[in-house]
């Protein structure tokens, strides 16, 4: 007995000793370095005594590394200029050793860690890699003065894309400067180098312009905001804010220290209603206009035939360029309705003066927009900068020097690259981080809609195979966008960004040919520890995969042969007719692949039950998302047949249209009828037209149906 307890004590001591090993760094991080070669030999031991030596020009980088180590381990490493020391950490500039900008190499030996870069940015990314490799639990477990061990290794790395961007919209909801700085910190941790700052909108103007003080005195505030997805109810809370030029200078410096360039966007000639509220004479109708309280696309845009409005835009861009050193200036160009220009005498006179004609593909008003964009591009290029515009600016004859930001899919990017434009890929299909990242939207903070889980971001291929290698060279970068109509707080911005930024940086930095999502998720788990460390809010779906109770009970129609007499819209066809009886429900997002979308034609499906069966009810779900033009059906009719050719009606009903007072969501509809025996069932579901109080009035509404059930 005594012997046994001695043995237990000895075993306990041994276990305690093993536990005393310092934690070990792991280089399997995000984005994954291109080459990691683990060397034999002892590790480098990082302790509070480790000194960071830096070559001239890398002082701030050394401070960053010291700050990061302090965040993780709670000890401040001393930094001092490099004088040939053979211990500690050394930061070096070594452009001759690299053939591209931003590349770096880390060499870890028992005596020294050397980070050398092609430039200071390269050293900075080497520091990010070292930082993300550090074991986070070391804060609690540092022993004997050693905080952690770095296995001997050589790491070589460089980015695939020179342009690695994130966008932020502080216009729909104002985002305080300190929060924007945190956003830049998040970008830096993900090796991103271009911050697209969307500074003007219908709903608020956010940048101080000295020549036009009303832009921020009046244009930065709206007197209320529409409730929900563009209903008819408004709150009366004054919302707004803006950045002074001094604040922006401070932000530009903060970003530059982190090797991030800030690209200011002045969105024109559309999305200008806040500016028109200040200067109504610059709109086609002369106003009055208000800083918009609704979401969507305002029809009131800058008057392209008004010289004062054009000079206003030029003056604003010049003042923006005085402030921002960015080599790129974003001039918007998206979503500019032409309805005012079509009726405006000044715009029409301008069209005449310029001798503009439509060409069958584009209207004369489209070409008038090209005139505006090309005129602004000249102002920007006169100062040695380049313009970026959203892909709509291809509609007309925009100059080839403009960089195209492809957001309505990748098609605009493909067309632009073929025409010789440089391109940034930011398609809403994969990189709009304002979309839902779970199908369980009842348990998500409300957002604009859509469905874009991390998996989908991770799948994105930015270099379309239809382009030749020469054309692919025009794809200079990749970017994700965060619009804030439904994102009123910075915690929610973070939630939408994380962990999707992990997938984005993998594409931007590595664009791997082979993608292994499971291995990627494992690496995300380490990043999650950083989110916790820095108190970042994040979405945890990939860390806690949920099992959906998402199938319907098998009914008479489940997985029986089905044909459609009217086809869904191609984009929302997915697996075709069988989506309608595969037994899987649709959840909230209309683009999840589990809904079929019909526009302007009914859903008309014929189910073959394979033998005569008795039935008494047809049931289905439809989605309502009114601001996305998706309404409940207007009618449901059921017919049956014995031979699949002659059908007889067994029942029908009409369904009143959903109003703005009704909530959006998923609703079940059913039609009961006298029991009938038949082999074939035809279900016809018709849609409503958009009502008068909808901004799409006069057009059909969409219908989205997930599953047809027969009981
Ligand atoms: C955009 O999302 N309107 C560029
Ligand atoms: Zn006009």
XYZ file of C-alpha atoms and ligand atoms in Angstrom:
716
model
C 0.000 0.000 0.000
C 2.773 2.332 0.982
C 4.731 1.460 -2.137
C 1.728 2.214 -4.269
C 1.218 5.693 -2.800
C 4.908 6.509 -3.271
C 4.530 5.476 -6.873
C 1.523 7.759 -7.242
C 3.424 10.700 -5.737
C 6.381 10.067 -8.059
C 4.079 9.860 -11.040
C 2.417 13.086 -9.987
C 5.757 14.893 -9.724
C 6.810 13.605 -13.131
C 3.581 14.782 -14.701
C 3.968 18.165 -13.043
C 7.504 18.402 -14.471
C 6.307 17.626 -17.979
C 3.686 20.312 -17.603
C 6.455 22.769 -16.835
C 7.646 22.651 -20.449
C 7.193 26.072 -22.007
C 4.585 26.221 -24.731
C 5.755 25.910 -28.315
C 5.083 28.142 -31.303
C 3.275 26.700 -34.320
C 3.871 28.084 -37.826
C 0.678 26.580 -39.271
C -1.150 29.880 -39.391
C -3.430 32.030 -41.562
C -2.506 32.966 -44.211
C -0.368 29.889 -44.527
C 3.261 30.811 -45.295
C 4.381 29.600 -48.726
C 7.298 27.597 -47.367
C 8.007 26.394 -43.828
C 11.082 24.182 -43.365
C 11.491 22.868 -39.841
C 15.172 22.374 -39.002
C 16.740 19.878 -36.622
C 18.159 21.367 -33.533
C 17.111 23.186 -30.463
C 14.428 25.829 -30.432
C 14.877 29.513 -29.859
C 13.708 30.383 -26.358
C 11.748 33.584 -26.132
C 11.950 35.198 -22.702
C 11.310 38.642 -21.219
C 15.052 39.243 -21.686
C 14.911 38.760 -25.462
C 15.875 41.993 -27.211
C 14.517 43.085 -30.590
C 17.294 44.624 -32.704
C 16.242 46.630 -35.725
C 18.005 48.110 -38.690
C 17.476 51.773 -39.584
C 13.960 52.363 -40.896
C 12.408 49.529 -38.916
C 11.972 51.146 -35.519
C 8.175 51.179 -35.670
C 8.148 47.549 -36.840
C 10.252 46.615 -33.793
C 7.795 48.431 -31.535
C 4.897 46.550 -33.110
C 6.589 43.229 -32.419
C 7.246 44.243 -28.841
C 3.603 45.311 -28.443
C 2.322 42.038 -29.917
C 4.512 39.949 -27.620
C 3.247 42.007 -24.716
C -0.387 41.433 -25.778
C 0.187 37.684 -25.849
C 2.666 37.144 -23.040
C 2.403 40.152 -20.815
C 6.049 41.169 -21.108
C 7.558 44.109 -22.965
C 10.622 43.204 -25.017
C 13.285 45.875 -25.276
C 13.921 47.303 -28.738
C 17.235 48.775 -29.856
C 19.111 49.509 -33.065
C 20.978 46.580 -34.582
C 24.741 46.684 -34.119
C 25.737 43.245 -35.334
C 24.358 41.353 -32.318
C 24.213 37.570 -32.654
C 21.342 36.937 -30.267
C 17.730 38.001 -29.813
C 15.443 38.959 -32.659
C 16.811 40.933 -35.604
C 14.765 42.889 -38.143
C 16.544 43.575 -41.422
C 15.906 45.129 -44.811
C 17.347 43.086 -47.622
C 15.782 44.043 -50.969
C 18.527 42.317 -52.971
C 17.443 38.915 -51.586
C 13.909 39.110 -52.996
C 12.343 39.493 -56.374
C 9.072 41.012 -55.268
C 7.787 43.642 -52.864
C 6.347 42.657 -49.469
C 8.203 39.333 -49.391
C 9.965 38.181 -46.236
C 12.009 35.365 -44.786
C 12.269 34.279 -41.153
C 15.176 32.232 -39.918
C 14.870 30.739 -36.454
C 17.965 29.238 -34.852
C 18.613 28.458 -31.188
C 20.499 31.754 -30.828
C 18.632 34.164 -33.024
C 15.449 34.908 -34.916
C 16.042 36.979 -38.057
C 13.205 38.530 -40.012
C 14.370 40.047 -43.249
C 12.127 41.719 -45.757
C 12.183 42.979 -49.321
C 10.960 46.211 -47.752
C 9.548 47.416 -44.440
C 6.152 45.944 -45.387
C 7.798 42.542 -45.870
C 9.352 42.771 -42.404
C 5.935 43.770 -41.049
C 4.308 40.662 -42.571
C 7.120 38.520 -41.158
C 6.286 40.009 -37.771
C 2.611 39.149 -38.286
C 3.587 35.562 -39.029
C 5.770 35.347 -35.941
C 3.027 36.914 -33.845
C 0.371 34.490 -35.066
C 2.696 31.558 -34.462
C 3.106 32.372 -30.770
C 1.206 30.141 -28.368
C -1.518 32.203 -26.779
C -1.810 30.192 -23.539
C 1.776 31.224 -22.747
C 0.345 34.189 -20.856
C -0.640 31.785 -18.112
C 2.084 29.187 -18.520
C 5.417 30.941 -18.956
C 7.965 29.133 -16.773
C 11.482 29.761 -15.584
C 11.602 33.053 -17.434
C 11.024 31.330 -20.767
C 7.752 32.394 -22.276
C 7.791 30.027 -25.208
C 9.929 28.034 -27.611
C 10.171 28.724 -31.322
C 11.178 25.546 -33.188
C 14.181 26.074 -35.436
C 12.905 26.746 -38.944
C 13.155 28.754 -42.125
C 10.000 30.429 -43.386
C 9.805 32.011 -46.848
C 6.761 33.918 -47.928
C 5.365 36.471 -50.357
C 1.873 37.611 -51.421
C 0.098 36.457 -54.578
C -1.883 39.658 -55.022
C -0.419 43.134 -54.625
C -3.857 44.574 -53.817
C -5.401 42.998 -50.713
C -8.397 45.034 -49.664
C -11.230 45.438 -47.228
C -13.954 48.020 -47.649
C -16.032 49.731 -44.990
C -19.148 51.898 -45.294
C -19.379 54.391 -42.410
C -22.154 56.279 -44.244
C -25.254 54.160 -43.711
C -24.236 54.016 -40.062
C -21.469 56.216 -38.763
C -18.468 54.376 -37.351
C -16.354 56.286 -34.826
C -12.702 56.873 -35.632
C -11.416 54.618 -32.830
C -13.433 51.723 -34.212
C -12.041 52.349 -37.688
C -8.574 52.042 -36.135
C -9.514 48.651 -34.702
C -10.671 47.661 -38.196
C -7.219 48.628 -39.485
C -5.645 46.496 -36.730
C -7.759 43.567 -37.909
C -6.620 44.176 -41.484
C -2.973 44.343 -40.434
C -3.228 41.000 -38.661
C -4.486 39.563 -41.970
C -1.708 41.054 -44.154
C -4.152 43.358 -45.927
C -2.854 46.569 -47.413
C -5.728 48.513 -49.015
C -8.521 50.035 -46.957
C -11.385 51.193 -49.174
C -13.121 53.891 -47.165
C -16.566 54.716 -48.598
C -17.032 58.308 -47.474
C -20.136 59.630 -49.227
C -23.651 58.299 -49.610
C -27.311 59.201 -49.980
C -27.710 58.664 -46.227
C -24.753 60.712 -45.017
C -21.620 62.597 -46.062
C -18.699 61.693 -43.807
C -15.615 63.708 -44.805
C -14.994 67.373 -43.986
C -14.513 69.381 -47.191
C -13.328 72.934 -46.458
C -14.693 74.409 -49.703
C -18.156 72.996 -49.003
C -18.753 73.140 -45.229
C -22.470 72.372 -45.573
C -21.557 68.840 -46.696
C -20.843 67.981 -43.075
C -22.902 70.655 -41.298
C -26.059 69.446 -43.050
C -25.114 66.403 -45.116
C -23.615 64.359 -42.275
C -26.919 63.996 -40.407
C -30.295 62.472 -41.210
C -33.420 63.068 -39.201
C -34.434 59.476 -38.772
C -34.049 56.080 -40.379
C -36.493 53.702 -41.977
C -37.364 50.781 -39.724
C -36.603 47.280 -40.952
C -36.106 46.455 -44.601
C -37.436 49.709 -46.098
C -40.889 49.640 -44.553
C -43.096 52.687 -44.229
C -42.213 53.373 -40.600
C -39.308 55.605 -39.539
C -37.626 56.314 -36.278
C -37.065 59.973 -35.462
C -33.534 59.621 -34.137
C -31.059 62.047 -35.680
C -28.171 59.914 -36.900
C -24.799 60.928 -38.247
C -21.271 62.097 -37.704
C -18.215 62.844 -39.814
C -14.442 62.793 -39.791
C -12.581 66.093 -39.666
C -9.550 66.484 -41.907
C -7.310 66.420 -38.813
C -8.866 63.127 -37.738
C -8.368 61.709 -41.213
C -4.711 62.781 -41.258
C -4.319 60.920 -37.965
C -6.054 57.871 -39.456
C -3.892 57.946 -42.601
C -0.771 57.927 -40.407
C -2.172 55.111 -38.258
C -2.851 53.066 -41.389
C 0.519 53.845 -42.995
C 2.356 52.577 -39.910
C 0.539 49.294 -40.506
C 1.464 49.353 -44.203
C -2.122 50.044 -45.178
C -3.088 52.576 -47.814
C -6.472 54.276 -47.405
C -8.428 54.614 -50.652
C -11.064 57.303 -50.202
C -14.270 56.857 -52.175
C -16.458 59.750 -53.270
C -19.357 57.921 -54.885
C -20.645 59.834 -57.924
C -22.738 60.757 -59.842
C -25.289 58.532 -58.017
C -25.516 58.002 -54.252
C -25.285 61.792 -53.887
C -28.524 62.665 -52.139
C -26.828 63.857 -48.931
C -24.785 66.330 -51.017
C -27.927 67.406 -52.890
C -29.621 68.097 -49.546
C -26.888 70.718 -49.028
C -26.728 72.027 -52.612
C -30.099 71.321 -54.266
C -29.140 73.347 -57.341
C -26.780 70.503 -58.287
C -29.643 68.030 -58.799
C -31.698 67.843 -61.986
C -34.978 68.936 -60.339
C -33.521 71.469 -57.918
C -35.000 69.658 -54.928
C -35.723 70.095 -52.130
C -33.851 66.965 -51.017
C -33.279 65.456 -47.585
C -30.378 63.371 -46.330
C -32.035 60.106 -47.184
C -33.788 58.165 -44.445
C -34.371 55.070 -46.593
C -32.064 52.361 -47.968
C -31.691 51.490 -51.612
C -30.811 53.512 -54.670
C -31.997 57.110 -54.862
C -33.099 58.391 -58.264
C -31.841 61.863 -57.384
C -28.278 62.101 -58.627
C -25.842 64.858 -59.603
C -27.003 66.755 -62.692
C -24.453 65.871 -65.368
C -25.523 68.841 -67.499
C -24.861 71.336 -64.723
C -21.364 72.782 -64.880
C -21.532 73.844 -61.229
C -22.237 70.233 -60.184
C -19.339 68.922 -62.272
C -16.974 71.524 -60.836
C -18.217 70.658 -57.367
C -17.241 67.016 -57.928
C -13.833 68.066 -59.275
C -13.207 70.402 -56.337
C -14.176 67.726 -53.825
C -11.850 65.198 -55.493
C -9.001 67.710 -55.459
C -9.479 68.389 -51.767
C -9.680 64.654 -51.087
C -6.386 64.219 -52.960
C -4.805 67.050 -50.923
C -5.586 64.945 -47.867
C -5.072 61.335 -48.964
C -1.740 60.324 -50.525
C -3.366 57.175 -51.975
C -2.248 56.180 -55.492
C -5.891 55.134 -56.054
C -8.958 57.352 -55.750
C -12.352 55.611 -55.891
C -14.977 57.624 -57.745
C -17.903 55.205 -57.348
C -20.067 55.083 -60.461
C -22.416 52.334 -59.222
C -26.195 52.355 -59.219
C -26.803 55.668 -60.973
C -30.423 55.676 -62.228
C -30.875 57.736 -65.371
C -34.536 58.708 -64.908
C -33.778 62.311 -63.911
C -31.214 62.777 -66.724
C -33.726 61.502 -69.291
C -36.100 64.352 -68.392
C -33.611 67.075 -67.456
C -33.183 69.868 -70.058
C -29.610 70.527 -68.900
C -28.583 66.882 -69.147
C -30.233 66.558 -72.546
C -28.523 69.767 -73.724
C -25.195 68.320 -72.585
C -25.870 65.136 -74.542
C -26.511 67.267 -77.627
C -23.474 69.451 -77.049
C -21.221 66.396 -76.739
C -22.820 64.734 -79.760
C -23.595 61.648 -77.674
C -25.715 58.883 -79.200
C -26.913 55.567 -77.815
C -25.519 52.508 -79.561
C -28.204 49.894 -79.008
C -26.338 48.317 -76.122
C -26.035 51.484 -74.027
C -28.293 54.518 -73.906
C -27.150 58.082 -74.482
C -27.556 58.626 -70.731
C -25.138 55.726 -70.082
C -22.623 57.523 -72.274
C -23.358 60.728 -70.363
C -22.232 58.899 -67.229
C -19.031 57.904 -69.051
C -18.494 61.602 -69.767
C -18.754 62.311 -66.017
C -16.453 59.423 -65.043
C -13.851 60.250 -67.702
C -13.898 63.912 -66.721
C -13.250 62.987 -63.070
C -10.577 60.467 -64.092
C -8.719 63.307 -65.851
C -8.714 65.368 -62.651
C -7.392 62.409 -60.695
C -4.802 61.412 -63.289
C -3.564 65.014 -63.585
C -2.258 64.509 -60.077
C -0.556 61.237 -60.827
C -3.233 59.005 -59.276
C -5.499 56.352 -60.761
C -9.262 56.035 -60.485
C -11.163 52.986 -59.351
C -14.842 52.640 -60.250
C -17.557 50.033 -59.647
C -18.211 47.776 -62.638
C -21.193 49.839 -63.884
C -18.702 52.309 -65.340
C -18.063 49.777 -68.115
C -21.544 50.694 -69.411
C -20.469 53.265 -71.978
C -16.961 54.203 -72.980
C -14.952 54.695 -69.823
C -11.251 55.206 -70.382
C -9.005 52.146 -70.189
C -6.941 53.694 -67.406
C -9.789 53.207 -64.895
C -9.468 50.245 -62.544
C -12.694 48.249 -62.403
C -14.028 46.918 -59.112
C -16.159 43.930 -60.088
C -18.996 43.627 -57.579
C -22.044 42.316 -59.490
C -20.351 38.963 -59.940
C -17.071 38.383 -61.761
C -18.443 39.078 -65.243
C -17.630 42.781 -65.106
C -14.101 41.878 -64.083
C -13.762 39.461 -66.998
C -15.031 41.988 -69.515
C -12.796 44.695 -68.056
C -9.652 42.531 -68.097
C -10.336 41.663 -71.750
C -10.621 45.364 -72.540
C -7.295 46.036 -70.856
C -8.474 47.504 -67.538
C -6.890 46.488 -64.281
C -9.440 44.757 -62.072
C -10.182 44.223 -58.402
C -12.458 41.276 -57.727
C -15.071 41.980 -55.033
C -18.133 40.008 -56.203
C -21.242 40.010 -54.050
C -21.547 36.276 -54.748
C -18.473 35.550 -52.566
C -17.147 38.685 -50.925
C -20.048 40.733 -49.571
C -19.551 40.362 -45.859
C -22.806 42.198 -45.146
C -24.644 38.961 -46.074
C -25.707 36.302 -43.595
C -23.138 33.660 -42.752
C -25.676 31.160 -41.443
C -28.973 29.871 -42.765
C -30.416 30.026 -39.264
C -31.258 33.698 -39.632
C -33.703 33.700 -36.749
C -30.629 33.387 -34.543
C -28.458 35.909 -36.380
C -28.275 39.660 -35.939
C -30.468 40.980 -38.763
C -28.644 41.962 -41.930
C -29.333 42.788 -45.548
C -30.001 39.195 -46.637
C -28.141 36.738 -48.824
C -26.148 33.755 -47.631
C -22.394 33.732 -47.675
C -20.834 31.263 -45.270
C -17.073 31.065 -44.718
C -16.942 27.997 -46.986
C -18.158 30.031 -49.916
C -15.633 32.782 -49.348
C -12.916 30.153 -49.112
C -13.990 28.674 -52.466
C -13.604 31.929 -54.363
C -11.386 31.746 -57.454
C -10.301 35.274 -58.360
C -8.590 34.340 -61.640
C -11.345 33.238 -64.057
C -10.182 30.372 -66.239
C -11.852 31.937 -69.263
C -9.148 34.604 -69.221
C -5.777 34.018 -70.840
C -2.700 34.214 -68.576
C -1.996 37.644 -70.098
C -5.532 38.831 -69.301
C -5.349 37.334 -65.808
C -2.454 39.659 -65.068
C -5.003 42.471 -65.033
C -6.591 41.022 -61.884
C -4.506 43.016 -59.457
C -6.369 42.152 -56.302
C -9.235 40.888 -54.227
C -11.430 42.706 -51.724
C -14.410 42.111 -49.443
C -17.026 44.762 -48.751
C -19.043 45.601 -45.649
C -22.068 47.825 -46.220
C -23.823 48.965 -43.076
C -27.518 49.546 -43.789
C -28.347 46.956 -41.141
C -25.108 47.137 -39.189
C -25.469 49.950 -36.706
C -22.615 49.081 -34.325
C -18.972 48.210 -34.652
C -19.338 44.910 -32.778
C -21.635 43.847 -35.615
C -19.062 44.929 -38.237
C -16.544 42.660 -36.503
C -19.055 39.836 -36.346
C -19.603 40.080 -40.106
C -15.858 40.259 -40.804
C -14.645 37.429 -38.578
C -13.875 34.707 -39.405
C -14.619 35.422 -43.088
C -11.465 37.565 -43.201
C -9.482 34.351 -42.622
C -10.790 32.909 -45.881
C -10.260 36.212 -47.660
C -6.634 36.549 -46.629
C -5.923 32.994 -47.747
C -7.138 33.959 -51.223
C -5.446 37.345 -51.323
C -2.119 36.195 -49.977
C -1.976 32.648 -51.338
C -4.811 31.955 -53.793
C -4.123 28.235 -53.251
C -4.874 25.882 -56.149
C -5.925 23.129 -53.780
C -8.320 24.152 -51.027
C -8.780 22.051 -47.922
C -11.567 23.563 -45.901
C -11.200 21.250 -42.913
C -7.512 22.021 -42.509
C -8.344 25.689 -42.913
C -10.918 25.497 -40.103
C -8.273 23.925 -37.854
C -6.040 26.927 -38.495
C -8.990 29.264 -37.858
C -9.169 27.883 -34.325
C -5.869 29.544 -33.535
C -7.151 32.827 -34.951
C -10.144 32.511 -32.692
C -7.799 32.716 -29.719
C -6.623 36.053 -31.070
C -10.218 37.250 -31.368
C -10.674 36.368 -27.715
C -7.393 38.001 -26.749
C -8.354 41.278 -28.419
C -12.040 41.076 -27.452
C -13.137 41.016 -31.091
C -16.706 39.931 -31.708
C -16.857 37.038 -34.202
C -19.246 34.517 -35.694
C -18.675 31.048 -34.302
C -20.528 28.840 -36.802
C -17.466 27.063 -38.115
C -16.263 26.393 -34.599
C -19.575 24.908 -33.444
C -21.111 23.285 -36.480
C -24.856 23.090 -35.997
C -26.954 20.166 -37.036
C -30.080 21.327 -38.706
C -33.452 19.777 -38.183
C -33.986 20.683 -41.780
C -35.869 17.950 -43.512
C -39.580 17.645 -43.965
C -41.403 14.493 -43.086
C -41.531 12.252 -46.096
C -44.810 12.920 -47.896
C -46.434 11.554 -51.042
C -44.328 13.842 -53.251
C -40.891 13.368 -51.688
C -38.280 12.524 -54.336
C -40.890 11.506 -56.914
C -40.364 12.458 -60.579
C -41.088 16.148 -61.029
C -41.177 18.423 -64.082
C -41.541 22.165 -64.380
C -43.766 23.731 -67.018
C -42.265 27.167 -66.315
C -38.579 27.539 -65.574
C -37.170 29.430 -62.601
C -34.800 32.341 -63.212
C -31.466 30.813 -64.210
C -29.533 32.295 -61.301
C -31.959 30.690 -58.839
C -32.367 27.315 -60.548
C -29.647 25.385 -58.676
C -30.421 21.664 -58.893
C -33.580 22.329 -60.931
C -37.068 20.907 -60.339
C -35.902 18.274 -57.861
C -35.005 20.997 -55.335
C -38.781 21.249 -54.886
C -39.219 17.730 -53.516
C -35.824 16.669 -52.204
C -37.109 16.757 -48.630
C -34.908 19.693 -47.648
C -36.306 22.921 -46.293
C -34.984 26.288 -47.356
C -34.169 28.291 -44.203
C -33.868 32.044 -44.536
C -31.560 32.866 -47.376
C -33.059 32.918 -50.860
C -29.710 32.090 -52.468
C -28.901 29.092 -50.298
C -29.577 26.717 -53.190
C -32.621 25.288 -51.459
C -35.099 27.726 -52.971
C -36.137 28.116 -56.578
C -36.807 31.707 -57.607
C -39.493 32.661 -60.156
C -39.922 36.113 -61.633
C -42.770 37.149 -63.879
C -43.919 33.578 -64.501
C -45.698 31.159 -62.166
C -44.279 28.084 -60.555
C -46.050 25.310 -62.464
C -44.892 21.851 -61.396
C -46.188 18.381 -62.247
C -45.465 15.597 -59.757
C -45.677 11.973 -60.809
C -46.589 9.901 -57.726
C -45.900 6.776 -59.833
C -49.241 5.170 -58.999
C -52.718 6.401 -58.091
C -52.761 7.504 -54.459
C -55.336 9.198 -52.321
C -54.472 12.779 -51.338
C -56.237 15.652 -49.572
C -53.738 18.487 -49.166
C -50.895 20.361 -50.867
C -48.527 22.423 -48.777
C -45.440 24.532 -49.416
C -43.274 27.278 -47.940
C -42.530 30.637 -49.535
C -40.139 33.352 -48.545
C -41.041 36.991 -47.959
C -38.247 39.570 -48.126
C -40.053 42.673 -49.309
C -37.102 44.987 -49.837
C -35.513 42.284 -52.002
C -38.745 42.274 -54.092
C -39.712 38.827 -52.788
C -43.379 38.489 -51.843
C -45.761 35.768 -50.868
C -47.712 34.107 -53.712
C -51.009 35.511 -54.935
C -52.697 32.211 -55.673
C -52.386 28.467 -55.422
C -54.175 25.993 -57.660
C -54.047 22.179 -57.577
C -55.016 19.893 -60.463
C -54.830 16.112 -60.752
C -54.604 13.661 -63.618
C -54.560 9.920 -64.183
C -52.566 9.990 -67.426
C -50.406 13.086 -67.028
C -52.183 14.753 -69.943
C -55.709 15.692 -68.956
C -55.831 17.514 -65.655
C -58.857 18.463 -63.571
C -58.857 21.153 -60.914
C -59.432 19.997 -57.335
C -59.092 23.328 -55.565
C -57.634 26.816 -55.566
C -57.233 29.805 -53.297
C -56.001 33.391 -53.441
C -53.552 34.815 -50.943
C -53.528 38.528 -50.002
C -50.272 40.386 -50.454
C -47.979 40.903 -47.486
C -47.875 44.543 -46.319
C -45.071 46.569 -44.765
C -46.729 46.067 -41.391
C -46.349 42.274 -41.779
C -43.046 40.714 -40.892
C -40.728 39.166 -43.473
C -39.795 35.506 -43.121
C -40.761 32.021 -44.223
C -44.429 31.161 -44.337
C -46.340 27.943 -44.948
C -49.320 27.868 -47.313
C -51.697 24.976 -47.841
C -54.762 24.006 -49.775
C -57.062 21.259 -48.550
C -59.540 19.598 -50.895
C -61.955 16.673 -51.033
C -59.913 13.446 -50.910
C -59.086 12.342 -54.427
C -57.103 9.462 -55.901
C -54.758 10.205 -58.819
C -51.231 9.555 -60.075
C -50.280 13.060 -61.290
C -50.575 16.344 -59.357
C -50.051 19.779 -60.869
C -49.348 22.692 -58.528
C -49.564 26.237 -59.905
C -48.315 29.068 -57.701
C -48.601 32.627 -59.007
C -46.895 35.766 -57.738
C -48.166 39.269 -57.001
C -47.088 42.485 -58.696
C -45.191 44.877 -56.468
C -47.650 47.211 -54.718
C -47.854 50.983 -55.039
C -45.951 51.613 -51.807
C -42.938 49.617 -53.050
C -40.077 51.328 -54.880
C -40.307 48.665 -57.574
C -44.004 49.384 -58.172
C -45.148 48.241 -61.591
C -42.810 45.227 -61.700
C -43.613 41.641 -60.759
C -42.589 40.398 -57.328
C -40.319 37.372 -57.012
C -41.594 34.122 -55.548
C -39.217 31.710 -53.830
C -40.452 28.218 -52.939
C -38.407 25.478 -51.270
C -40.517 22.332 -51.119
C -43.829 21.056 -52.460
C -45.582 18.586 -50.179
C -48.550 16.362 -51.027
C -50.456 14.670 -48.198
C -22.426 48.359 -54.497
O -22.558 47.381 -53.742
N -23.446 49.154 -54.764
C -21.154 48.680 -55.112
Zn -29.641 67.073 -65.094
